[in-house]
PDB file of C-alpha atoms in Angstrom:
ATOM      1  CA  UNK A   1       0.000   0.000   0.000  1.00 77.00           C
ATOM      2  CA  UNK A   2       1.146   3.541  -0.680  1.00 89.00           C
ATOM      3  CA  UNK A   3       0.086   4.587   2.822  1.00 90.00           C
ATOM      4  CA  UNK A   4      -0.061   3.135   6.266  1.00 92.00           C
ATOM      5  CA  UNK A   5      -3.212   1.083   6.877  1.00 89.00           C
ATOM      6  CA  UNK A   6      -4.491  -0.388  10.128  1.00 91.00           C
ATOM      7  CA  UNK A   7      -6.908  -3.307   9.956  1.00 89.00           C
ATOM      8  CA  UNK A   8      -7.477  -7.025  10.343  1.00 91.00           C
ATOM      9  CA  UNK A   9      -6.155  -9.453   7.766  1.00 88.00           C
ATOM     10  CA  UNK A  10      -7.687 -12.893   7.234  1.00 89.00           C
ATOM     11  CA  UNK A  11      -5.304 -15.334   5.601  1.00 88.00           C
ATOM     12  CA  UNK A  12      -5.973 -18.842   4.284  1.00 84.00           C
ATOM     13  CA  UNK A  13      -3.040 -20.940   3.158  1.00 81.00           C
ATOM     14  CA  UNK A  14      -2.163 -24.563   2.366  1.00 79.00           C
ATOM     15  CA  UNK A  15       0.439 -26.452   4.380  1.00 81.00           C
ATOM     16  CA  UNK A  16       2.004 -29.532   2.855  1.00 84.00           C
ATOM     17  CA  UNK A  17       2.805 -32.722   4.755  1.00 89.00           C
ATOM     18  CA  UNK A  18      -0.218 -32.637   7.018  1.00 88.00           C
ATOM     19  CA  UNK A  19      -2.732 -35.335   6.151  1.00 87.00           C
ATOM     20  CA  UNK A  20      -5.351 -37.557   7.723  1.00 88.00           C
ATOM     21  CA  UNK A  21      -6.981 -40.939   7.210  1.00 89.00           C
ATOM     22  CA  UNK A  22      -9.609 -43.106   8.842  1.00 91.00           C
ATOM     23  CA  UNK A  23      -8.857 -46.163  10.949  1.00 94.00           C
ATOM     24  CA  UNK A  24     -11.623 -48.557  11.971  1.00 95.00           C
ATOM     25  CA  UNK A  25     -11.971 -51.458  14.388  1.00 96.00           C
ATOM     26  CA  UNK A  26     -14.788 -53.943  13.721  1.00 96.00           C
ATOM     27  CA  UNK A  27     -15.461 -56.298  16.647  1.00 96.00           C
ATOM     28  CA  UNK A  28     -17.659 -59.163  15.410  1.00 96.00           C
ATOM     29  CA  UNK A  29     -19.895 -61.445  17.440  1.00 93.00           C
ATOM     30  CA  UNK A  30     -22.191 -64.243  16.330  1.00 90.00           C
ATOM     31  CA  UNK A  31     -24.685 -62.180  14.292  1.00 92.00           C
ATOM     32  CA  UNK A  32     -23.693 -58.569  14.971  1.00 95.00           C
ATOM     33  CA  UNK A  33     -20.672 -56.310  15.258  1.00 96.00           C
ATOM     34  CA  UNK A  34     -19.492 -53.061  16.836  1.00 96.00           C
ATOM     35  CA  UNK A  35     -17.655 -50.479  14.727  1.00 96.00           C
ATOM     36  CA  UNK A  36     -15.354 -47.751  16.048  1.00 94.00           C
ATOM     37  CA  UNK A  37     -13.657 -45.212  13.789  1.00 93.00           C
ATOM     38  CA  UNK A  38     -10.810 -42.785  14.374  1.00 91.00           C
ATOM     39  CA  UNK A  39      -9.482 -39.762  12.536  1.00 90.00           C
ATOM     40  CA  UNK A  40      -5.721 -40.361  12.373  1.00 89.00           C
ATOM     41  CA  UNK A  41      -3.997 -37.037  11.726  1.00 90.00           C
ATOM     42  CA  UNK A  42      -0.303 -36.942  10.784  1.00 91.00           C
ATOM     43  CA  UNK A  43       1.735 -33.744  11.116  1.00 92.00           C
ATOM     44  CA  UNK A  44       5.025 -33.854   9.236  1.00 93.00           C
ATOM     45  CA  UNK A  45       5.082 -30.156   8.338  1.00 91.00           C
ATOM     46  CA  UNK A  46       8.061 -29.229  10.516  1.00 91.00           C
ATOM     47  CA  UNK A  47       5.889 -27.030  12.749  1.00 90.00           C
ATOM     48  CA  UNK A  48       3.839 -27.717  15.873  1.00 92.00           C
ATOM     49  CA  UNK A  49       0.307 -26.323  16.187  1.00 89.00           C
ATOM     50  CA  UNK A  50      -1.125 -25.714  19.650  1.00 91.00           C
ATOM     51  CA  UNK A  51      -4.747 -25.288  20.702  1.00 90.00           C
ATOM     52  CA  UNK A  52      -6.169 -25.384  17.170  1.00 87.00           C
ATOM     53  CA  UNK A  53      -9.733 -25.735  15.943  1.00 87.00           C
ATOM     54  CA  UNK A  54      -9.759 -28.765  13.664  1.00 86.00           C
ATOM     55  CA  UNK A  55     -11.927 -29.712  10.687  1.00 85.00           C
ATOM     56  CA  UNK A  56     -11.109 -32.517   8.258  1.00 85.00           C
ATOM     57  CA  UNK A  57     -12.499 -33.022   4.756  1.00 84.00           C
ATOM     58  CA  UNK A  58     -13.209 -36.508   3.353  1.00 83.00           C
ATOM     59  CA  UNK A  59     -13.422 -37.077  -0.398  1.00 79.00           C
ATOM     60  CA  UNK A  60     -11.383 -37.421  -3.570  1.00 74.00           C
ATOM     61  CA  UNK A  61     -10.035 -33.880  -3.865  1.00 70.00           C
ATOM     62  CA  UNK A  62      -8.166 -33.190  -7.103  1.00 67.00           C
ATOM     63  CA  UNK A  63      -4.683 -31.811  -6.350  1.00 61.00           C
ATOM     64  CA  UNK A  64      -2.157 -32.355  -9.143  1.00 62.00           C
ATOM     65  CA  UNK A  65       1.317 -31.944  -7.677  1.00 54.00           C
ATOM     66  CA  UNK A  66       3.118 -34.103 -10.182  1.00 54.00           C
ATOM     67  CA  UNK A  67       5.441 -36.856  -9.032  1.00 49.00           C
ATOM     68  CA  UNK A  68       7.296 -36.306  -5.779  1.00 48.00           C
ATOM     69  CA  UNK A  69       9.612 -38.493  -3.788  1.00 42.00           C
ATOM     70  CA  UNK A  70       8.086 -39.872  -0.626  1.00 44.00           C
ATOM     71  CA  UNK A  71       9.880 -40.773   2.569  1.00 42.00           C
ATOM     72  CA  UNK A  72       8.879 -43.092   5.360  1.00 41.00           C
ATOM     73  CA  UNK A  73       8.600 -41.576   8.838  1.00 41.00           C
ATOM     74  CA  UNK A  74       8.146 -43.004  12.317  1.00 39.00           C
ATOM     75  CA  UNK A  75       5.680 -41.096  14.454  1.00 41.00           C
ATOM     76  CA  UNK A  76       4.571 -41.059  18.039  1.00 45.00           C
ATOM     77  CA  UNK A  77       0.841 -41.682  18.385  1.00 45.00           C
ATOM     78  CA  UNK A  78      -1.369 -40.013  20.941  1.00 47.00           C
ATOM     79  CA  UNK A  79      -5.088 -40.192  21.604  1.00 48.00           C
ATOM     80  CA  UNK A  80      -7.180 -37.023  21.839  1.00 50.00           C
ATOM     81  CA  UNK A  81     -10.093 -37.222  24.274  1.00 47.00           C
ATOM     82  CA  UNK A  82     -11.897 -40.336  23.085  1.00 45.00           C
ATOM     83  CA  UNK A  83     -14.699 -39.725  25.584  1.00 49.00           C
ATOM     84  CA  UNK A  84     -15.969 -36.764  23.542  1.00 45.00           C
ATOM     85  CA  UNK A  85     -16.079 -38.601  20.219  1.00 44.00           C
ATOM     86  CA  UNK A  86     -19.882 -38.650  19.958  1.00 48.00           C
ATOM     87  CA  UNK A  87     -19.894 -34.878  19.524  1.00 64.00           C
ATOM     88  CA  UNK A  88     -17.911 -34.964  16.265  1.00 79.00           C
ATOM     89  CA  UNK A  89     -20.158 -33.215  13.736  1.00 79.00           C
ATOM     90  CA  UNK A  90     -20.447 -34.194  10.070  1.00 79.00           C
ATOM     91  CA  UNK A  91     -21.895 -32.145   7.207  1.00 81.00           C
ATOM     92  CA  UNK A  92     -22.071 -32.883   3.478  1.00 79.00           C
ATOM     93  CA  UNK A  93     -20.659 -30.137   1.260  1.00 73.00           C
ATOM     94  CA  UNK A  94     -20.037 -30.009  -2.504  1.00 79.00           C
ATOM     95  CA  UNK A  95     -19.845 -33.784  -2.777  1.00 78.00           C
ATOM     96  CA  UNK A  96     -17.456 -34.108   0.179  1.00 82.00           C
ATOM     97  CA  UNK A  97     -17.956 -34.717   3.902  1.00 83.00           C
ATOM     98  CA  UNK A  98     -16.622 -32.261   6.495  1.00 83.00           C
ATOM     99  CA  UNK A  99     -15.969 -33.400  10.058  1.00 83.00           C
ATOM    100  CA  UNK A 100     -15.690 -30.814  12.838  1.00 85.00           C
ATOM    101  CA  UNK A 101     -13.837 -31.834  16.000  1.00 84.00           C
ATOM    102  CA  UNK A 102     -15.727 -30.350  19.002  1.00 85.00           C
ATOM    103  CA  UNK A 103     -12.633 -29.582  21.095  1.00 86.00           C
ATOM    104  CA  UNK A 104      -9.330 -27.882  20.444  1.00 87.00           C
ATOM    105  CA  UNK A 105      -6.308 -30.040  19.600  1.00 87.00           C
ATOM    106  CA  UNK A 106      -2.526 -29.845  19.898  1.00 89.00           C
ATOM    107  CA  UNK A 107      -0.631 -31.140  16.852  1.00 88.00           C
ATOM    108  CA  UNK A 108       3.026 -31.745  17.594  1.00 90.00           C
ATOM    109  CA  UNK A 109       5.480 -32.079  14.716  1.00 92.00           C
ATOM    110  CA  UNK A 110       6.361 -35.660  13.663  1.00 92.00           C
ATOM    111  CA  UNK A 111       3.363 -37.023  15.536  1.00 91.00           C
ATOM    112  CA  UNK A 112       0.074 -38.812  14.851  1.00 89.00           C
ATOM    113  CA  UNK A 113      -3.054 -37.783  16.706  1.00 88.00           C
ATOM    114  CA  UNK A 114      -6.134 -40.029  16.839  1.00 89.00           C
ATOM    115  CA  UNK A 115      -9.662 -38.738  17.466  1.00 88.00           C
ATOM    116  CA  UNK A 116     -12.635 -41.092  17.719  1.00 90.00           C
ATOM    117  CA  UNK A 117     -15.486 -40.070  15.406  1.00 88.00           C
ATOM    118  CA  UNK A 118     -17.652 -43.183  14.918  1.00 89.00           C
ATOM    119  CA  UNK A 119     -19.105 -45.489  17.556  1.00 91.00           C
ATOM    120  CA  UNK A 120     -21.761 -47.886  16.186  1.00 93.00           C
ATOM    121  CA  UNK A 121     -22.912 -50.996  18.029  1.00 94.00           C
ATOM    122  CA  UNK A 122     -25.232 -53.892  17.225  1.00 95.00           C
ATOM    123  CA  UNK A 123     -24.626 -53.813  13.463  1.00 95.00           C
ATOM    124  CA  UNK A 124     -26.204 -56.824  11.757  1.00 96.00           C
ATOM    125  CA  UNK A 125     -23.605 -58.775   9.802  1.00 96.00           C
ATOM    126  CA  UNK A 126     -23.656 -61.552   7.217  1.00 95.00           C
ATOM    127  CA  UNK A 127     -20.898 -64.114   6.741  1.00 95.00           C
ATOM    128  CA  UNK A 128     -20.484 -65.089   3.116  1.00 95.00           C
ATOM    129  CA  UNK A 129     -18.139 -67.638   1.514  1.00 97.00           C
ATOM    130  CA  UNK A 130     -17.142 -67.518  -2.148  1.00 97.00           C
ATOM    131  CA  UNK A 131     -14.537 -68.835  -4.550  1.00 97.00           C
ATOM    132  CA  UNK A 132     -13.557 -67.691  -8.051  1.00 96.00           C
ATOM    133  CA  UNK A 133     -13.113 -70.655 -10.400  1.00 97.00           C
ATOM    134  CA  UNK A 134     -11.764 -71.182 -13.893  1.00 94.00           C
ATOM    135  CA  UNK A 135     -13.661 -70.628 -17.102  1.00 93.00           C
ATOM    136  CA  UNK A 136     -14.976 -73.956 -18.453  1.00 93.00           C
ATOM    137  CA  UNK A 137     -13.435 -72.964 -21.780  1.00 88.00           C
ATOM    138  CA  UNK A 138      -9.887 -73.103 -20.343  1.00 89.00           C
ATOM    139  CA  UNK A 139      -9.868 -75.547 -17.411  1.00 89.00           C
ATOM    140  CA  UNK A 140      -7.372 -78.360 -17.942  1.00 87.00           C
ATOM    141  CA  UNK A 141      -7.350 -81.485 -15.780  1.00 89.00           C
ATOM    142  CA  UNK A 142      -8.211 -80.426 -12.215  1.00 93.00           C
ATOM    143  CA  UNK A 143      -7.536 -77.663  -9.727  1.00 95.00           C
ATOM    144  CA  UNK A 144      -8.127 -77.042  -6.008  1.00 96.00           C
ATOM    145  CA  UNK A 145      -9.177 -73.703  -4.547  1.00 97.00           C
ATOM    146  CA  UNK A 146      -9.343 -72.172  -1.091  1.00 96.00           C
ATOM    147  CA  UNK A 147     -12.557 -70.351  -0.193  1.00 97.00           C
ATOM    148  CA  UNK A 148     -12.736 -66.645   0.645  1.00 96.00           C
ATOM    149  CA  UNK A 149     -14.568 -65.675   3.809  1.00 95.00           C
ATOM    150  CA  UNK A 150     -16.349 -62.327   3.833  1.00 96.00           C
ATOM    151  CA  UNK A 151     -18.154 -60.233   6.414  1.00 96.00           C
ATOM    152  CA  UNK A 152     -20.804 -57.871   5.045  1.00 96.00           C
ATOM    153  CA  UNK A 153     -22.976 -55.205   6.602  1.00 93.00           C
ATOM    154  CA  UNK A 154     -25.118 -52.337   5.382  1.00 86.00           C
ATOM    155  CA  UNK A 155     -27.581 -49.738   6.541  1.00 75.00           C
ATOM    156  CA  UNK A 156     -25.273 -47.421   8.536  1.00 88.00           C
ATOM    157  CA  UNK A 157     -26.656 -43.910   8.766  1.00 89.00           C
ATOM    158  CA  UNK A 158     -23.158 -42.433   8.562  1.00 86.00           C
ATOM    159  CA  UNK A 159     -20.786 -42.107   5.647  1.00 88.00           C
ATOM    160  CA  UNK A 160     -17.450 -43.873   6.101  1.00 90.00           C
ATOM    161  CA  UNK A 161     -14.333 -42.100   4.779  1.00 90.00           C
ATOM    162  CA  UNK A 162     -11.763 -44.322   3.121  1.00 90.00           C
ATOM    163  CA  UNK A 163      -9.396 -46.051   5.488  1.00 92.00           C
ATOM    164  CA  UNK A 164      -8.236 -49.287   7.051  1.00 94.00           C
ATOM    165  CA  UNK A 165     -10.585 -51.717   8.820  1.00 96.00           C
ATOM    166  CA  UNK A 166      -9.150 -54.182  11.341  1.00 96.00           C
ATOM    167  CA  UNK A 167     -11.597 -56.974  12.131  1.00 96.00           C
ATOM    168  CA  UNK A 168     -11.444 -58.788  15.461  1.00 96.00           C
ATOM    169  CA  UNK A 169     -13.421 -61.419  17.366  1.00 95.00           C
ATOM    170  CA  UNK A 170     -13.208 -63.054  20.780  1.00 92.00           C
ATOM    171  CA  UNK A 171     -12.656 -66.749  21.465  1.00 90.00           C
ATOM    172  CA  UNK A 172     -12.114 -68.300  24.901  1.00 89.00           C
ATOM    173  CA  UNK A 173     -11.427 -64.904  26.421  1.00 89.00           C
ATOM    174  CA  UNK A 174      -8.809 -63.892  23.849  1.00 93.00           C
ATOM    175  CA  UNK A 175      -9.060 -61.270  21.115  1.00 93.00           C
ATOM    176  CA  UNK A 176      -8.200 -62.583  17.647  1.00 94.00           C
ATOM    177  CA  UNK A 177      -7.348 -60.549  14.540  1.00 95.00           C
ATOM    178  CA  UNK A 178      -9.408 -61.911  11.611  1.00 94.00           C
ATOM    179  CA  UNK A 179      -8.219 -59.611   8.834  1.00 94.00           C
ATOM    180  CA  UNK A 180      -7.167 -56.150   7.683  1.00 95.00           C
ATOM    181  CA  UNK A 181      -8.943 -54.449   4.764  1.00 95.00           C
ATOM    182  CA  UNK A 182      -9.007 -51.117   2.975  1.00 94.00           C
ATOM    183  CA  UNK A 183     -12.338 -49.451   2.187  1.00 93.00           C
ATOM    184  CA  UNK A 184     -13.034 -46.593  -0.198  1.00 91.00           C
ATOM    185  CA  UNK A 185     -15.201 -43.561   0.578  1.00 90.00           C
ATOM    186  CA  UNK A 186     -18.578 -45.169   1.279  1.00 90.00           C
ATOM    187  CA  UNK A 187     -21.878 -43.225   1.364  1.00 90.00           C
ATOM    188  CA  UNK A 188     -24.347 -43.946   4.136  1.00 89.00           C
ATOM    189  CA  UNK A 189     -26.626 -47.004   3.809  1.00 91.00           C
ATOM    190  CA  UNK A 190     -24.278 -48.656   1.295  1.00 93.00           C
ATOM    191  CA  UNK A 191     -23.176 -52.263   1.705  1.00 93.00           C
ATOM    192  CA  UNK A 192     -19.629 -52.922   2.878  1.00 94.00           C
ATOM    193  CA  UNK A 193     -17.991 -56.258   2.117  1.00 94.00           C
ATOM    194  CA  UNK A 194     -14.719 -57.223   3.809  1.00 95.00           C
ATOM    195  CA  UNK A 195     -12.795 -60.231   2.514  1.00 95.00           C
ATOM    196  CA  UNK A 196     -11.055 -61.112   5.746  1.00 92.00           C
ATOM    197  CA  UNK A 197      -9.119 -64.172   4.561  1.00 93.00           C
ATOM    198  CA  UNK A 198      -9.342 -67.806   3.464  1.00 95.00           C
ATOM    199  CA  UNK A 199     -11.512 -70.319   5.310  1.00 95.00           C
ATOM    200  CA  UNK A 200      -9.520 -73.134   6.892  1.00 95.00           C
ATOM    201  CA  UNK A 201     -12.242 -75.800   6.620  1.00 96.00           C
ATOM    202  CA  UNK A 202     -13.744 -75.127   3.178  1.00 97.00           C
ATOM    203  CA  UNK A 203     -12.235 -76.375  -0.063  1.00 97.00           C
ATOM    204  CA  UNK A 204     -13.419 -76.536  -3.682  1.00 98.00           C
ATOM    205  CA  UNK A 205     -12.057 -78.812  -6.407  1.00 98.00           C
ATOM    206  CA  UNK A 206     -12.978 -78.666 -10.107  1.00 97.00           C
ATOM    207  CA  UNK A 207     -12.271 -81.464 -12.574  1.00 97.00           C
ATOM    208  CA  UNK A 208     -12.637 -81.364 -16.363  1.00 95.00           C
ATOM    209  CA  UNK A 209     -14.367 -84.629 -17.310  1.00 95.00           C
ATOM    210  CA  UNK A 210     -14.865 -83.935 -21.016  1.00 92.00           C
ATOM    211  CA  UNK A 211     -14.125 -81.257 -23.560  1.00 90.00           C
ATOM    212  CA  UNK A 212     -14.817 -80.895 -27.271  1.00 92.00           C
ATOM    213  CA  UNK A 213     -14.888 -78.002 -29.686  1.00 88.00           C
ATOM    214  CA  UNK A 214     -15.668 -76.954 -33.217  1.00 88.00           C
ATOM    215  CA  UNK A 215     -14.664 -73.869 -35.126  1.00 86.00           C
ATOM    216  CA  UNK A 216     -17.465 -71.897 -33.465  1.00 89.00           C
ATOM    217  CA  UNK A 217     -18.347 -73.616 -30.169  1.00 91.00           C
ATOM    218  CA  UNK A 218     -16.926 -75.548 -27.266  1.00 92.00           C
ATOM    219  CA  UNK A 219     -18.519 -78.030 -24.868  1.00 94.00           C
ATOM    220  CA  UNK A 220     -17.151 -78.893 -21.427  1.00 95.00           C
ATOM    221  CA  UNK A 221     -18.323 -81.115 -18.597  1.00 96.00           C
ATOM    222  CA  UNK A 222     -16.978 -80.027 -15.210  1.00 97.00           C
ATOM    223  CA  UNK A 223     -17.346 -81.886 -11.923  1.00 97.00           C
ATOM    224  CA  UNK A 224     -17.221 -79.802  -8.732  1.00 98.00           C
ATOM    225  CA  UNK A 225     -16.399 -81.054  -5.249  1.00 98.00           C
ATOM    226  CA  UNK A 226     -17.205 -78.803  -2.265  1.00 98.00           C
ATOM    227  CA  UNK A 227     -15.754 -79.942   1.065  1.00 98.00           C
ATOM    228  CA  UNK A 228     -16.924 -78.602   4.427  1.00 97.00           C
ATOM    229  CA  UNK A 229     -14.890 -79.877   7.397  1.00 97.00           C
ATOM    230  CA  UNK A 230     -16.275 -77.347   9.877  1.00 95.00           C
ATOM    231  CA  UNK A 231     -18.789 -78.093  12.631  1.00 95.00           C
ATOM    232  CA  UNK A 232     -21.509 -75.937  11.041  1.00 94.00           C
ATOM    233  CA  UNK A 233     -23.561 -76.023   7.838  1.00 96.00           C
ATOM    234  CA  UNK A 234     -22.328 -73.530   5.249  1.00 96.00           C
ATOM    235  CA  UNK A 235     -23.311 -72.098   1.894  1.00 96.00           C
ATOM    236  CA  UNK A 236     -20.520 -71.561  -0.631  1.00 97.00           C
ATOM    237  CA  UNK A 237     -20.839 -69.371  -3.726  1.00 97.00           C
ATOM    238  CA  UNK A 238     -18.979 -70.737  -6.744  1.00 98.00           C
ATOM    239  CA  UNK A 239     -18.271 -67.965  -9.254  1.00 97.00           C
ATOM    240  CA  UNK A 240     -17.545 -69.211 -12.781  1.00 97.00           C
ATOM    241  CA  UNK A 241     -16.616 -66.945 -15.728  1.00 95.00           C
ATOM    242  CA  UNK A 242     -19.182 -67.719 -18.430  1.00 93.00           C
ATOM    243  CA  UNK A 243     -20.228 -65.030 -20.890  1.00 89.00           C
ATOM    244  CA  UNK A 244     -23.917 -65.092 -21.761  1.00 87.00           C
ATOM    245  CA  UNK A 245     -24.307 -64.554 -25.502  1.00 86.00           C
ATOM    246  CA  UNK A 246     -27.807 -65.932 -26.054  1.00 85.00           C
ATOM    247  CA  UNK A 247     -30.105 -68.632 -24.655  1.00 79.00           C
ATOM    248  CA  UNK A 248     -29.430 -70.752 -27.725  1.00 82.00           C
ATOM    249  CA  UNK A 249     -25.641 -70.589 -27.624  1.00 84.00           C
ATOM    250  CA  UNK A 250     -24.886 -70.140 -23.878  1.00 87.00           C
ATOM    251  CA  UNK A 251     -26.233 -73.387 -22.413  1.00 92.00           C
ATOM    252  CA  UNK A 252     -25.782 -74.584 -18.827  1.00 94.00           C
ATOM    253  CA  UNK A 253     -27.162 -77.993 -17.766  1.00 95.00           C
ATOM    254  CA  UNK A 254     -27.039 -78.958 -14.074  1.00 96.00           C
ATOM    255  CA  UNK A 255     -29.226 -79.830 -11.096  1.00 94.00           C
ATOM    256  CA  UNK A 256     -27.436 -77.271  -8.910  1.00 95.00           C
ATOM    257  CA  UNK A 257     -29.146 -73.948  -8.256  1.00 92.00           C
ATOM    258  CA  UNK A 258     -27.455 -71.141 -10.176  1.00 93.00           C
ATOM    259  CA  UNK A 259     -27.955 -67.632 -11.539  1.00 93.00           C
ATOM    260  CA  UNK A 260     -26.067 -64.986 -13.477  1.00 91.00           C
ATOM    261  CA  UNK A 261     -24.313 -62.582 -11.136  1.00 87.00           C
ATOM    262  CA  UNK A 262     -23.717 -60.377 -14.168  1.00 84.00           C
ATOM    263  CA  UNK A 263     -23.537 -60.971 -17.891  1.00 80.00           C
ATOM    264  CA  UNK A 264     -20.170 -62.688 -17.538  1.00 90.00           C
ATOM    265  CA  UNK A 265     -20.319 -64.677 -14.281  1.00 95.00           C
ATOM    266  CA  UNK A 266     -22.365 -67.679 -13.190  1.00 95.00           C
ATOM    267  CA  UNK A 267     -23.025 -68.058  -9.462  1.00 96.00           C
ATOM    268  CA  UNK A 268     -23.732 -71.517  -8.011  1.00 97.00           C
ATOM    269  CA  UNK A 269     -25.167 -71.574  -4.474  1.00 96.00           C
ATOM    270  CA  UNK A 270     -23.996 -74.786  -2.810  1.00 97.00           C
ATOM    271  CA  UNK A 271     -25.296 -75.736   0.646  1.00 97.00           C
ATOM    272  CA  UNK A 272     -22.972 -78.181   2.413  1.00 97.00           C
ATOM    273  CA  UNK A 273     -23.736 -79.886   5.700  1.00 97.00           C
ATOM    274  CA  UNK A 274     -21.215 -79.856   8.537  1.00 97.00           C
ATOM    275  CA  UNK A 275     -18.293 -82.271   8.057  1.00 97.00           C
ATOM    276  CA  UNK A 276     -19.470 -83.456   4.642  1.00 97.00           C
ATOM    277  CA  UNK A 277     -18.738 -83.299   0.910  1.00 98.00           C
ATOM    278  CA  UNK A 278     -21.053 -82.360  -1.928  1.00 97.00           C
ATOM    279  CA  UNK A 279     -20.557 -83.143  -5.625  1.00 98.00           C
ATOM    280  CA  UNK A 280     -22.316 -81.840  -8.714  1.00 97.00           C
ATOM    281  CA  UNK A 281     -21.668 -81.772 -12.455  1.00 97.00           C
ATOM    282  CA  UNK A 282     -22.247 -78.998 -15.002  1.00 97.00           C
ATOM    283  CA  UNK A 283     -22.341 -79.265 -18.802  1.00 96.00           C
ATOM    284  CA  UNK A 284     -21.411 -76.031 -20.580  1.00 95.00           C
ATOM    285  CA  UNK A 285     -21.822 -75.048 -24.204  1.00 93.00           C
ATOM    286  CA  UNK A 286     -20.893 -71.656 -25.591  1.00 92.00           C
ATOM    287  CA  UNK A 287     -19.373 -69.825 -28.500  1.00 88.00           C
ATOM    288  CA  UNK A 288     -15.565 -69.829 -28.597  1.00 82.00           C
TER     289      UNK A 288
END
C-alpha cells in the first residue's frame, strides 16, 4: 500500500505434509458387530500447532502436484479425548464430507493424533463364503481352490471415509485378529464387504471330465467337489466366468441352483452340511 493502513487481515493458506486418514476397528460377534472409527492425523510439516480448531475433509479432492519423492517416517501416536467422540459433527458439502472436532487439539510435529469419530454398536452382519473358479473354456485337468470368507454389513446412517478396517473377534477370552482391509469412501446405507481371509475348513475342487470343440463352439463337462470340514452347515458361492451370448448358444445344464451374477459370471449356491462333501456336475456349451 502507498500509505499506512491499520486493519485485520484474514489469511488462508495450504500447508504440505499434514494429512489424515480413517482407521476402523470392527469387533464381530455371532450375528452382529461393533464399529469404532478414528481420525488419524499426521503432522510432518516441521511445525507444531497448539490449541487449534480442527476440521477434516473426506473425499477425492483433485490436487495435481506431479510426481514427488516420498519418505517413510516413524511417528509417536497419541489419543485425543476419546470420551468426547460422539460430539464430532459431520456435514455434506459439494460432494465431500466435512468433520468438525468439538474440542481444540494440539498437533506436535512428527506425531500422529487419533480422534474417535464413529461409535456404532449392534450392526447386523452376514458371513459369506465364495470362490472364483476357472472358465470352463480353459480348465485343464483339475484344480483345487481355497474359499474366501467375507463379512458384510449395510444400513449405517453415517458415511465412512476411506481407510483401514481391522476386524477382530473373541474366542475363549482372547481377542483374535481376523483380517485387515481397505475401504473406499462409502456413502451412508451402502453395503460394505470385507474379505477377511481364506476359510480353513472349506475347499473346492474342479475337474474337467470332457471337452470338445468346433470352429465356433466348445462343450465342457466339469465336476465340482465342495468340502466342508467345519462343525456348522455352510453355503458356498462358486463364481464361474461364463459369458452369456444368447439362450441358444450359452447353455448350462445342471441340477445345482445357479444364476447370473452379471452378464459374464455364473453363481452356483452350494449348501454343504457340517463335516461333509457335496458333488455336482455342469455341462457347458458356448461360442468360442
